[in-house]
Short mmCIF file of C-alpha atoms in Angstrom, two decimals:
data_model
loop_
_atom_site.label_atom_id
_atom_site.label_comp_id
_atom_site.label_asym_id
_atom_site.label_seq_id
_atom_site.Cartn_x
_atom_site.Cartn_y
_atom_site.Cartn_z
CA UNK A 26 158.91 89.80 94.54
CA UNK A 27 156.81 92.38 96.07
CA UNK A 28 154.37 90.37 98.51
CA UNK A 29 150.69 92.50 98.68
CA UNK A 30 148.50 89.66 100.44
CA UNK A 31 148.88 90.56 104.07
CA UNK A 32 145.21 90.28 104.99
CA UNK A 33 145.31 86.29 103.59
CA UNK A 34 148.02 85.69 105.81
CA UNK A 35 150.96 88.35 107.32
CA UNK A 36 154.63 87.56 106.75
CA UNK A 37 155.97 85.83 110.10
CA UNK A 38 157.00 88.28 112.01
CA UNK A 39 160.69 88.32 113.17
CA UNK A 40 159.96 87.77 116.83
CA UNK A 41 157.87 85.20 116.30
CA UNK A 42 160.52 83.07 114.96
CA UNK A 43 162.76 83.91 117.80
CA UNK A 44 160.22 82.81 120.43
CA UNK A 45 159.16 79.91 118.30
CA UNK A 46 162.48 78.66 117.98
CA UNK A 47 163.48 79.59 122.03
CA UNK A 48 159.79 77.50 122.97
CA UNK A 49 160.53 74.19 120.86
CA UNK A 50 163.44 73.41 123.36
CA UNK A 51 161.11 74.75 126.36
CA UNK A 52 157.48 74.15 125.60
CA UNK A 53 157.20 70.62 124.74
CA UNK A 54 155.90 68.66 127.67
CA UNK A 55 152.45 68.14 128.69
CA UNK A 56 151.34 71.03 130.66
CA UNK A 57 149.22 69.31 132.23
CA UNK A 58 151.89 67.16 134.02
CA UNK A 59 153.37 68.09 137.43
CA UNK A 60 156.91 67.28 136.81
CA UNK A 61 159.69 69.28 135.96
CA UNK A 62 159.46 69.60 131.94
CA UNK A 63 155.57 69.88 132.03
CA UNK A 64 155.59 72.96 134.86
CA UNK A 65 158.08 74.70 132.64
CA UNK A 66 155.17 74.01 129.69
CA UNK A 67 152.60 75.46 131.68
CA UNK A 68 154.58 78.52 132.76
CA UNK A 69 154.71 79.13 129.15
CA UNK A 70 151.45 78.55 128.21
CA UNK A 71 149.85 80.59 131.60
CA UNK A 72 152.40 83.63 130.29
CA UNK A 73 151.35 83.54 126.98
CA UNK A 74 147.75 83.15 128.10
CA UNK A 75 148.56 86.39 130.27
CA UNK A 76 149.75 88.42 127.54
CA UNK A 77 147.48 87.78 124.95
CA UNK A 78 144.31 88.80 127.75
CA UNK A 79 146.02 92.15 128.19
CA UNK A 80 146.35 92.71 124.57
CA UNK A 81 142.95 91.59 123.86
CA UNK A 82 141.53 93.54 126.87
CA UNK A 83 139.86 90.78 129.17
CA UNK A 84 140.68 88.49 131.98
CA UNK A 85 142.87 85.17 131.32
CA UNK A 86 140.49 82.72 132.48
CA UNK A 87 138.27 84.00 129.32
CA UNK A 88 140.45 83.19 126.61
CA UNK A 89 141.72 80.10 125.30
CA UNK A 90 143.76 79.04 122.25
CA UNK A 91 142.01 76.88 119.38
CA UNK A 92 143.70 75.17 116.26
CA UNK A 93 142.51 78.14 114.02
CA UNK A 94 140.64 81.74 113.78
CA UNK A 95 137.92 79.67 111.92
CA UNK A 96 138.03 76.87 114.77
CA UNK A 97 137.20 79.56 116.85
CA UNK A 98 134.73 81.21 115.10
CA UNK A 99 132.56 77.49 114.66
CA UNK A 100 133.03 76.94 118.16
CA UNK A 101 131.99 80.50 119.69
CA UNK A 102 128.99 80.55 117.11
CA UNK A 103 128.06 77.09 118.43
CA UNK A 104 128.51 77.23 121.67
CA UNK A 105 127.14 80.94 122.61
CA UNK A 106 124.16 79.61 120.49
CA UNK A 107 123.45 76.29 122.78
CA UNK A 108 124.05 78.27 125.71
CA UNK A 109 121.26 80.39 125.29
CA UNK A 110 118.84 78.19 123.52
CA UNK A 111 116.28 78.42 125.80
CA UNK A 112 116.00 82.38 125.12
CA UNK A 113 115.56 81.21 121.31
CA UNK A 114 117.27 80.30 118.21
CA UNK A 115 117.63 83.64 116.30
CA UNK A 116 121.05 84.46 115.19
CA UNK A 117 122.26 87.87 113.26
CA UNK A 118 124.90 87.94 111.38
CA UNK A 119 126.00 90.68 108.80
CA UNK A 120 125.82 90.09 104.89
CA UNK A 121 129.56 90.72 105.02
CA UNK A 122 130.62 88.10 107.48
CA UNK A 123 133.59 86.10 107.00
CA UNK A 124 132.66 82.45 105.54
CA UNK A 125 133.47 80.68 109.10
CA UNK A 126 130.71 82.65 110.61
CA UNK A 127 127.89 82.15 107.37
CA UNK A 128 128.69 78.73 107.19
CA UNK A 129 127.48 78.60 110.86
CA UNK A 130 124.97 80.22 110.13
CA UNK A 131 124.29 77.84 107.30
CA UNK A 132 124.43 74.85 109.88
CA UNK A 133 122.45 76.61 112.31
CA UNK A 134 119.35 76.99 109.61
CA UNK A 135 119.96 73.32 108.88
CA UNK A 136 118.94 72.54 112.24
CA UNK A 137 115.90 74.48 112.20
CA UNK A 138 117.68 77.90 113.71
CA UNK A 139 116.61 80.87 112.18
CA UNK A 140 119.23 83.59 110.54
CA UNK A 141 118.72 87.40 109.45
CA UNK A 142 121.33 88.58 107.77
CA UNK A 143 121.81 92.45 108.34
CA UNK A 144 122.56 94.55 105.21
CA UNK A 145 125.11 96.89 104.13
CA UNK A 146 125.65 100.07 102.54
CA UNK A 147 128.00 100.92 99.26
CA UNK A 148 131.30 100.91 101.25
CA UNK A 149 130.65 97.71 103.33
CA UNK A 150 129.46 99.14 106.50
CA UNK A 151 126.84 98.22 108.92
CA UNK A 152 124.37 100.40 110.64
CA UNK A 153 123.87 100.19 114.54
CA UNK A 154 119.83 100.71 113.67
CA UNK A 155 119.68 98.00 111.14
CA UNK A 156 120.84 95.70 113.77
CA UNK A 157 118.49 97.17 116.42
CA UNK A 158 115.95 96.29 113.88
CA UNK A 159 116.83 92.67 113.81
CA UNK A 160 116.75 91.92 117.44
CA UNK A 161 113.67 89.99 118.23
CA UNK A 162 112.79 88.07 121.78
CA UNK A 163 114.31 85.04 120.77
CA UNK A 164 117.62 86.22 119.78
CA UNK A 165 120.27 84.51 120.64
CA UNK A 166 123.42 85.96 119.21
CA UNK A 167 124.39 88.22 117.06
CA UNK A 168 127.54 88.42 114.95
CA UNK A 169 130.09 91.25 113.71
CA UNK A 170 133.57 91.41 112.30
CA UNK A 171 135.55 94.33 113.27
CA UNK A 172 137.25 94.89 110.00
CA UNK A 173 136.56 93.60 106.58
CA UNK A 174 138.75 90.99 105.12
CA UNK A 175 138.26 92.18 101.43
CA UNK A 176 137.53 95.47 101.54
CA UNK A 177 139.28 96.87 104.63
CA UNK A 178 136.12 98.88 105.98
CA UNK A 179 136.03 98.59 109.68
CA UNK A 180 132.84 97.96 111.49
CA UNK A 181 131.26 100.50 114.29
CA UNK A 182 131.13 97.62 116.76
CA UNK A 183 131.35 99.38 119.71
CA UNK A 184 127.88 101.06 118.65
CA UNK A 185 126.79 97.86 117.61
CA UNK A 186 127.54 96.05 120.80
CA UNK A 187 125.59 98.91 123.27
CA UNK A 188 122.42 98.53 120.97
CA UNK A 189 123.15 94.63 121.53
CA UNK A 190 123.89 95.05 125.73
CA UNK A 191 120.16 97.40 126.03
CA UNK A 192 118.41 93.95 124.29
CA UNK A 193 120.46 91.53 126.48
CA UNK A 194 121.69 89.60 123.69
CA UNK A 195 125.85 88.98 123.35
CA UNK A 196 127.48 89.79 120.62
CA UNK A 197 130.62 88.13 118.75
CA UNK A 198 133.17 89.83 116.90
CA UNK A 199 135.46 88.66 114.33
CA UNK A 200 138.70 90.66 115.04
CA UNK A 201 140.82 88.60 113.07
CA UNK A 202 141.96 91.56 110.38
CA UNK A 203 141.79 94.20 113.50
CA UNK A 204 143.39 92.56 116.36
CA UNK A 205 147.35 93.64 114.89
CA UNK A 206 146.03 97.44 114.99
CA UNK A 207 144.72 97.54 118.74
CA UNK A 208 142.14 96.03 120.80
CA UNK A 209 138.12 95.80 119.87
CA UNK A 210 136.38 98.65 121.82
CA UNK A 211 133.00 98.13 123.21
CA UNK A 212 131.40 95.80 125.12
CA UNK A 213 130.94 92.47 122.85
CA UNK A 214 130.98 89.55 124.82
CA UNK A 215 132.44 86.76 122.65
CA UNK A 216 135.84 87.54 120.22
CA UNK A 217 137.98 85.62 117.74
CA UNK A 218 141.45 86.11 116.29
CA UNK A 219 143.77 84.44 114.58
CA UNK A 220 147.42 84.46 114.84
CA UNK A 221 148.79 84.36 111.22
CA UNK A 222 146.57 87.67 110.39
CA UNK A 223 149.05 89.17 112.81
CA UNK A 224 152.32 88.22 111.87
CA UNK A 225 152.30 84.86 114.10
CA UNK A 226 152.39 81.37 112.85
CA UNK A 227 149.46 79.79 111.27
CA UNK A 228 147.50 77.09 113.40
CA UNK A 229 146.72 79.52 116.25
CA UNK A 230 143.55 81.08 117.17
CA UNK A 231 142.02 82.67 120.28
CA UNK A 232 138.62 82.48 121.24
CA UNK A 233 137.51 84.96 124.05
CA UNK A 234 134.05 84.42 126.20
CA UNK A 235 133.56 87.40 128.65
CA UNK A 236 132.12 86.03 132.33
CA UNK A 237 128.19 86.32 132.43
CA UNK A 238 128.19 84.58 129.06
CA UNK A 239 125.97 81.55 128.82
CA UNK A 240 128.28 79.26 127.01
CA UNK A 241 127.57 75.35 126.10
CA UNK A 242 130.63 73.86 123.73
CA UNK A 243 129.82 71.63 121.31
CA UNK A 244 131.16 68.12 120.16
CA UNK A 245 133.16 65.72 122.39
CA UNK A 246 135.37 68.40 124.70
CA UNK A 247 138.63 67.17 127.50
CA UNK A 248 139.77 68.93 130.37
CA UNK A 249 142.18 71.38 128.30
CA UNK A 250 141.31 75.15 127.54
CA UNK A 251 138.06 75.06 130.11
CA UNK A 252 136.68 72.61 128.02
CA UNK A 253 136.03 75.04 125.10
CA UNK A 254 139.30 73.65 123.05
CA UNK A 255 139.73 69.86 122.92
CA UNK A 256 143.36 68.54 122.34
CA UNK A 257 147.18 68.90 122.98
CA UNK A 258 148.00 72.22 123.19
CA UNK A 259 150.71 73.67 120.30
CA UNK A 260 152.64 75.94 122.96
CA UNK A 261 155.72 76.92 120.97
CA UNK A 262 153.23 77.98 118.16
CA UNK A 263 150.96 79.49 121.15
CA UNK A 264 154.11 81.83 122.31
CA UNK A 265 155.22 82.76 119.43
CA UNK A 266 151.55 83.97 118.12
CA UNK A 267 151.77 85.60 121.27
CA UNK A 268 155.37 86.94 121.05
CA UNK A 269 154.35 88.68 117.82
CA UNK A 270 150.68 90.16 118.81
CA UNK A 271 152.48 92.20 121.34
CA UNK A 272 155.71 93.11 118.94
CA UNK A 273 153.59 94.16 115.88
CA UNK A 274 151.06 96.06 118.37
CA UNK A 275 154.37 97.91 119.80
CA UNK A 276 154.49 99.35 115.98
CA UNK A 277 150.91 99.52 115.25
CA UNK A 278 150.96 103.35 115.56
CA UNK A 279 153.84 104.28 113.56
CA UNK A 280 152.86 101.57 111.18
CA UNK A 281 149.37 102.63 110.34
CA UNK A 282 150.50 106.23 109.80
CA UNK A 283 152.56 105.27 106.92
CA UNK A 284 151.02 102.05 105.41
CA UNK A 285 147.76 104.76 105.53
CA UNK A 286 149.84 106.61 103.27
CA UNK A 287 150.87 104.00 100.69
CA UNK A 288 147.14 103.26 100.32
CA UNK A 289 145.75 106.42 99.95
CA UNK A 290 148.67 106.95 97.39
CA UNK A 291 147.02 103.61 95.45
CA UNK A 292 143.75 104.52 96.09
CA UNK A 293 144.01 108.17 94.47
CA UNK A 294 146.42 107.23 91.57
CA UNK A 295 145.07 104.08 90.46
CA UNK A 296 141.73 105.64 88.97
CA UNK A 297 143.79 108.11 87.41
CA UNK A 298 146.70 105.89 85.64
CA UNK A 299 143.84 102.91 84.68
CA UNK A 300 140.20 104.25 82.83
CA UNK A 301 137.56 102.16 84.34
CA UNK A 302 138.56 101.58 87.68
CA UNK A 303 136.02 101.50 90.95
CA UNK A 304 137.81 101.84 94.38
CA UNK A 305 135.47 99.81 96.72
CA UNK A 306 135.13 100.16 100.58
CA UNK A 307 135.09 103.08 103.32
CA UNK A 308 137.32 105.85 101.96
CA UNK A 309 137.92 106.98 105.48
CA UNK A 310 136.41 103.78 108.02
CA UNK A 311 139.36 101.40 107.28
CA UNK A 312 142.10 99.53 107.96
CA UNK A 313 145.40 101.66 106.96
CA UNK A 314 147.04 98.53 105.07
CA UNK A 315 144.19 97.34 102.73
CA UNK A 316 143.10 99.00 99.42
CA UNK A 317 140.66 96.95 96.86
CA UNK A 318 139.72 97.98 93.01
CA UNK A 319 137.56 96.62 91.03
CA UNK A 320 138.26 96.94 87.13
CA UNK A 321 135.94 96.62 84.00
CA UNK A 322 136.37 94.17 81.10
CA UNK A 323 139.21 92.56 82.67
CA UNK A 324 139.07 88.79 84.05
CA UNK A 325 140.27 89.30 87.89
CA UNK A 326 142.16 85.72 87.64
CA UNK A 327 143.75 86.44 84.52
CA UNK A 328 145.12 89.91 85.72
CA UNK A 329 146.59 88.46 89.34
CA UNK A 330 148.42 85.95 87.09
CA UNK A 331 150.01 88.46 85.17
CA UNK A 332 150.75 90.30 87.97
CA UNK A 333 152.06 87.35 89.55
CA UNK A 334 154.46 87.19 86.67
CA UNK A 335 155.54 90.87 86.68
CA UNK A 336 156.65 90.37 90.68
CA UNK A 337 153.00 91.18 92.68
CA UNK A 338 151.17 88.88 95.17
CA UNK A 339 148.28 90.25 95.32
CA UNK A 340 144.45 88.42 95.77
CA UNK A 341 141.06 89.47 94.63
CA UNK A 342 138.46 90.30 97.06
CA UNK A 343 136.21 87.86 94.76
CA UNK A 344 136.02 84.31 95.10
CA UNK A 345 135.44 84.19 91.70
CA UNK A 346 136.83 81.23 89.87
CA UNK A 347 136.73 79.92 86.50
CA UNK A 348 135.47 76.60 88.70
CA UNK A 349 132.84 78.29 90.83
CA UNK A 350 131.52 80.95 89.03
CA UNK A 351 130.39 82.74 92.22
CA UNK A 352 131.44 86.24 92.59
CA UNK A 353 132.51 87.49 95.90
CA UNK A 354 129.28 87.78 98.88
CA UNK A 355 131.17 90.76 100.54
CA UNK A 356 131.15 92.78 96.78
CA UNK A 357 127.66 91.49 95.83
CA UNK A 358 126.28 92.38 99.52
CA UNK A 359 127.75 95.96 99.06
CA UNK A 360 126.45 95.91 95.32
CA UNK A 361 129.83 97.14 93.73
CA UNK A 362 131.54 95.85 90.91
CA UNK A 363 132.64 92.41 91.19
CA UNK A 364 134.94 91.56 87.98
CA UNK A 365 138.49 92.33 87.89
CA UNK A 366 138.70 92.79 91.22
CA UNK A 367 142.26 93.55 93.03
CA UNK A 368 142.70 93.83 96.76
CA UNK A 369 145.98 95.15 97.85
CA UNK A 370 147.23 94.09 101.69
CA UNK A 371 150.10 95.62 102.84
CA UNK A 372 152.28 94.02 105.51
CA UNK A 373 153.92 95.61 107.85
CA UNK A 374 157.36 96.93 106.59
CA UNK A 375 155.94 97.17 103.48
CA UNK A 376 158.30 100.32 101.43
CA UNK A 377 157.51 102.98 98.92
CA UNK A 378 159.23 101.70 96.33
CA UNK A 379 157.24 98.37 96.05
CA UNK A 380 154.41 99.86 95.83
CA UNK A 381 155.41 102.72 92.83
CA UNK A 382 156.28 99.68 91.10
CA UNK A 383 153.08 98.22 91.08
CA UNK A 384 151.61 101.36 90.49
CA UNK A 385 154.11 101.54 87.36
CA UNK A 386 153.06 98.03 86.22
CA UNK A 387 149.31 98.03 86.76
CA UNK A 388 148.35 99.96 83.45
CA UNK A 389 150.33 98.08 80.71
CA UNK A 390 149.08 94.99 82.60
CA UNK A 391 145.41 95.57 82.80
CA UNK A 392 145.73 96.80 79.46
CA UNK A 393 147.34 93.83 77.98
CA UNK A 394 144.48 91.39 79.67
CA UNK A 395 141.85 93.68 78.22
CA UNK A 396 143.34 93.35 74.82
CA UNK A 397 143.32 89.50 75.03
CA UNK A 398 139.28 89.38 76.72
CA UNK A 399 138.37 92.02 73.40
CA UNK A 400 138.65 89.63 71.02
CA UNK A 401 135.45 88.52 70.85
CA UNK A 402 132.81 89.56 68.46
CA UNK A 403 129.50 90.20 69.91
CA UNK A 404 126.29 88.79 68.25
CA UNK A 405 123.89 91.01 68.11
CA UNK A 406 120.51 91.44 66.62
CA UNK A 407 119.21 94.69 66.05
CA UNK A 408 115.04 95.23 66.42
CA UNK A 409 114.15 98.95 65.56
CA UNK A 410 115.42 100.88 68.64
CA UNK A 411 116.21 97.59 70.50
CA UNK A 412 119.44 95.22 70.12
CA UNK A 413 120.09 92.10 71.71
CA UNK A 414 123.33 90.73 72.33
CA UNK A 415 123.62 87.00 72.87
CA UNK A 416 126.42 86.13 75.56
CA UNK A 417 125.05 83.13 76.94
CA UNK A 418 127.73 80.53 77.88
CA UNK A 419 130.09 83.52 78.22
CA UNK A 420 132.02 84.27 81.95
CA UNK A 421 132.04 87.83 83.13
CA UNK A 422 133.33 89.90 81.99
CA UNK A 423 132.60 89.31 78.17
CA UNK A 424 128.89 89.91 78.77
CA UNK A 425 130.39 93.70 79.69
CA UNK A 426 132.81 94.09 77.16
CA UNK A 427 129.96 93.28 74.27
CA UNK A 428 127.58 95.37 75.69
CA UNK A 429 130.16 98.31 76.00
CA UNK A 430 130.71 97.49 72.47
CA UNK A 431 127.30 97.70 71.14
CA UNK A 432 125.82 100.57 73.15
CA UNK A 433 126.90 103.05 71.01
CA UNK A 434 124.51 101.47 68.07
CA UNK A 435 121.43 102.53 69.56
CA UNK A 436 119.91 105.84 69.62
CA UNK A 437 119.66 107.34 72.76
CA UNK A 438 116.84 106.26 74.41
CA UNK A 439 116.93 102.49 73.10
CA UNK A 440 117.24 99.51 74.83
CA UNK A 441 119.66 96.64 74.95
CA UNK A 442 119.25 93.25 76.20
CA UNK A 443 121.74 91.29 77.26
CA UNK A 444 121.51 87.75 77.20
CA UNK A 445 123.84 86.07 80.12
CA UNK A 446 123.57 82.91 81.94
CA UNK A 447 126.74 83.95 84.15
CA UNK A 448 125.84 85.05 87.82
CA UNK A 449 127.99 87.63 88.05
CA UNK A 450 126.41 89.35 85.18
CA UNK A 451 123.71 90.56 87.75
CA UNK A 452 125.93 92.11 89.66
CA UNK A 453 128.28 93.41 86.94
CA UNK A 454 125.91 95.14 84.48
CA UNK A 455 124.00 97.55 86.92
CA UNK A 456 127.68 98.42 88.14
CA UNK A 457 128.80 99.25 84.50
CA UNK A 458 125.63 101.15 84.12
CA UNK A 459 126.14 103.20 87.47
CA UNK A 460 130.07 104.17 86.23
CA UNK A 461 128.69 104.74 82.83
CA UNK A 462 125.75 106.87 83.52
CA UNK A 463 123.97 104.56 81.42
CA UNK A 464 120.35 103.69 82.78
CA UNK A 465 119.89 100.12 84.01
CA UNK A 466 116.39 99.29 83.75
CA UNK A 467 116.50 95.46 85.17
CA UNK A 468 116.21 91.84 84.33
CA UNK A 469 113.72 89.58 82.69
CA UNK A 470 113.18 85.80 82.06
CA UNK A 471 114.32 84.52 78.85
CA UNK A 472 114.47 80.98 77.42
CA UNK A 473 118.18 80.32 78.75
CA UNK A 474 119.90 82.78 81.25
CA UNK A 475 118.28 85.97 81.65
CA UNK A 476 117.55 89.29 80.10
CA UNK A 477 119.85 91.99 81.67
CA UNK A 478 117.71 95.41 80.01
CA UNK A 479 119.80 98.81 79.83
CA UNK A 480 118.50 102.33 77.97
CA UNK A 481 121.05 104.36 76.06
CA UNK A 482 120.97 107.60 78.65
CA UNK A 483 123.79 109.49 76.55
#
């Protein structure tokens, strides 16, 4: 079994068992207890506390350890934004945020905040100005990941962060994919991580406030972690998240070189051994182990199933779900294509050979999932120039795969309308059109769903 899910969660990482294993027999006690066994806890917890600072790049007393990376998102979010209510409630966050930081943003609305989400372009990037553009007087904070989860694109935070410094507002970053590869450069004020994106166990975040920060925690808080953590502190866990940042960051260098090459070898061959393929996210602004694809007429659950079954874990940079219906906000923010989506995370360690099997497997597989979603007849009605096709109650991607179908029975220059009451279809069919050179001339209210319009350009 050929494990490809690294940015969900990173294999643990040899050392970290070790010093897991050494700290259960060490790091028990209470540390904050002046006897023997809890002084032996705190040494442990103080070292670890050490070496994760100088790994990160700040001072000890600014970081402490939460339950979770998304603990420690809620809390920064929360507490940078009480801290500095008085200057207003204004927060920024990027369109391509991880869910812990929008649904902060979500709570933060709910309690009569304001939000502006700040756009981004094709490959998932941010621009310094766009933020500049967003900062108002009563900004509070403002929020950006260093690296994509889905996509892999990394962020230009450090430009980012000086346009945030000139306004006086601090800015949080989400280093949770990045923090493995090296420390966040620039001068944010607030950052998250979270071990088991590393290699560490899972049940381990950091959350890092820089001095000069107003910060307020939120919710009922004890004297452990400066307040900013509540609750018994997991210090075998602690060291060996630690114990693992600082072994995995010993390889980084080698290891980006050459999982840098596996992707670019998926990246280039994949379009070439599948028809229909769109490689999503920075070509050259990413992280060297992640490589996403998006592929048409094919149902992204049904193909990491198969794959599943052939001997790949991989994920889909979608959320989509035959329960949810709700394609991914990371693909429909960068207004790519959303169905059949594969995203390819490569741990460290990761070998050649896995991944020419995968590359060997991919084509009969999406293949044989596009054979089974074809099966489908489209109903279509054909006005003069004009044909409607009728895929209402259908999931993407049938409402693709019968207007492929059909647009071939128009002249050139006539118009189809696709009937869809599926979400994703608004994000899907302009995508098709794009890859297709097929114009996409928009939507329109019908009596159920809506009208997706395209003209035959060839």
């Amino acid at each position: 079994m050929s494990y490809f899910d690294a940015a969900s969660s990173a294999p643990l990482h040899p050392v970290a068992r070790q010093a897991l294993l050494a700290s259960l027999d060490e790091g028990w006690a209470d540390p904050a207890r002046l006897y023997r066994e809890g002084r032996r806890a705190r040494m442990l917890l103080d070292a670890a506390r050490e070496a994760a600072a100088e790994a990160v790049g700040c001072r000890p007393d600014e970081l402490v350890f939460t339950g979770s990376g998304t603990r420690a998102l809620h809390s920064g979010v929360a507490g940078a934004l009480a801290g500095r209510r008085r200057v207003g409630r204004h927060l920024i966050v990027s369109s391509v945020e991880h869910s812990a930081v929008l649904h902060s943003a979500e709570v933060h609305e709910r309690e009569g905040g304001t939000v502006t989400q700040v756009g981004v372009d094709w490959t998932g990037r941010v621009s310094p100005s766009a933020y500049a553009e967003a900062l108002r007087e009563d900004t509070a904070l403002a929020c950006l990941q260093s690296a994509n989860h889905e996509v892999g694109t990394v962020q230009p935070v450090a430009e980012v962060a000086e346009v945030c410094r000139a306004a006086g507002v601090p800015l949080l970053v989400d280093a949770a994919q990045s923090l493995g590869w090296g420390p966040v450069e620039g001068e944010w004020s607030l950052l998250t991580g979270s071990a088991h994106k590393w290699g560490g166990p899972s049940g381990v975040g950091l959350l890092v406030v820089r001095k000069g920060v107003r910060f307020a925690a939120q919710g009922p808080v004890d004297e452990r972690e400066s307040g900013r953590a509540a609750g018994f502190e997991n210090i075998p866990a602690i060291v060996a998240a630690v114990a693992s940042l600082r072994a995995v960051r010993a390889e980084a260098a080698q290891e980006a070189v050459r999982l840098r090459e596996l992707t670019e070898r998926i990246r280039a061959r994949v379009p070439r051994l599948v028809p229909d393929v769109e490689v999503v996210g920075d070509p050259d602004h990413r992280l060297p182990g992640i490589v996403t694809f998006s592929c048409l007429y094919v149902d992204g659950e049904a193909l990491l199933h198969e794959l599943d079954r052939a001997g790949f874990s991989v994920s889909s940079g979608s959320s989509c779900t035959s329960s949810t219906l709700t394609p991914s906000h990371v693909l429909k923010a960068m207004g790519v294509l959303t169905e059949g989506n594969v995203r390819v995370s490569l741990p460290m360690g990761a070998v050649s050979e896995d991944v020419e099997g995968f590359l060997d497997t991919l084509p009969g597989t999406v293949t044989a999932v596009r054979e089974k979603l074809g099966a489908p007849t489209p109903s279509a009605v054909v006005h003069k120039d004009e044909l409607v096709v009728d895929a209402l109650g259908k999931r993407c991607p049938i409402p693709v795969i019968e207007l492929a179908k059909v647009i071939g029975d128009v002249p050139v220059g006539g118009l189809v309308r696709v009937l869809s009451d599926d979400e994703a279809a608004r994000l899907d069919i302009p995508a098709w059109c794009e890859m297709r050179e097929q114009e996409y001339v928009g939507e329109e209210k019908a009596e159920k769903g809506t009208a997706y319009v395209v003209r035959r350009s060839s």
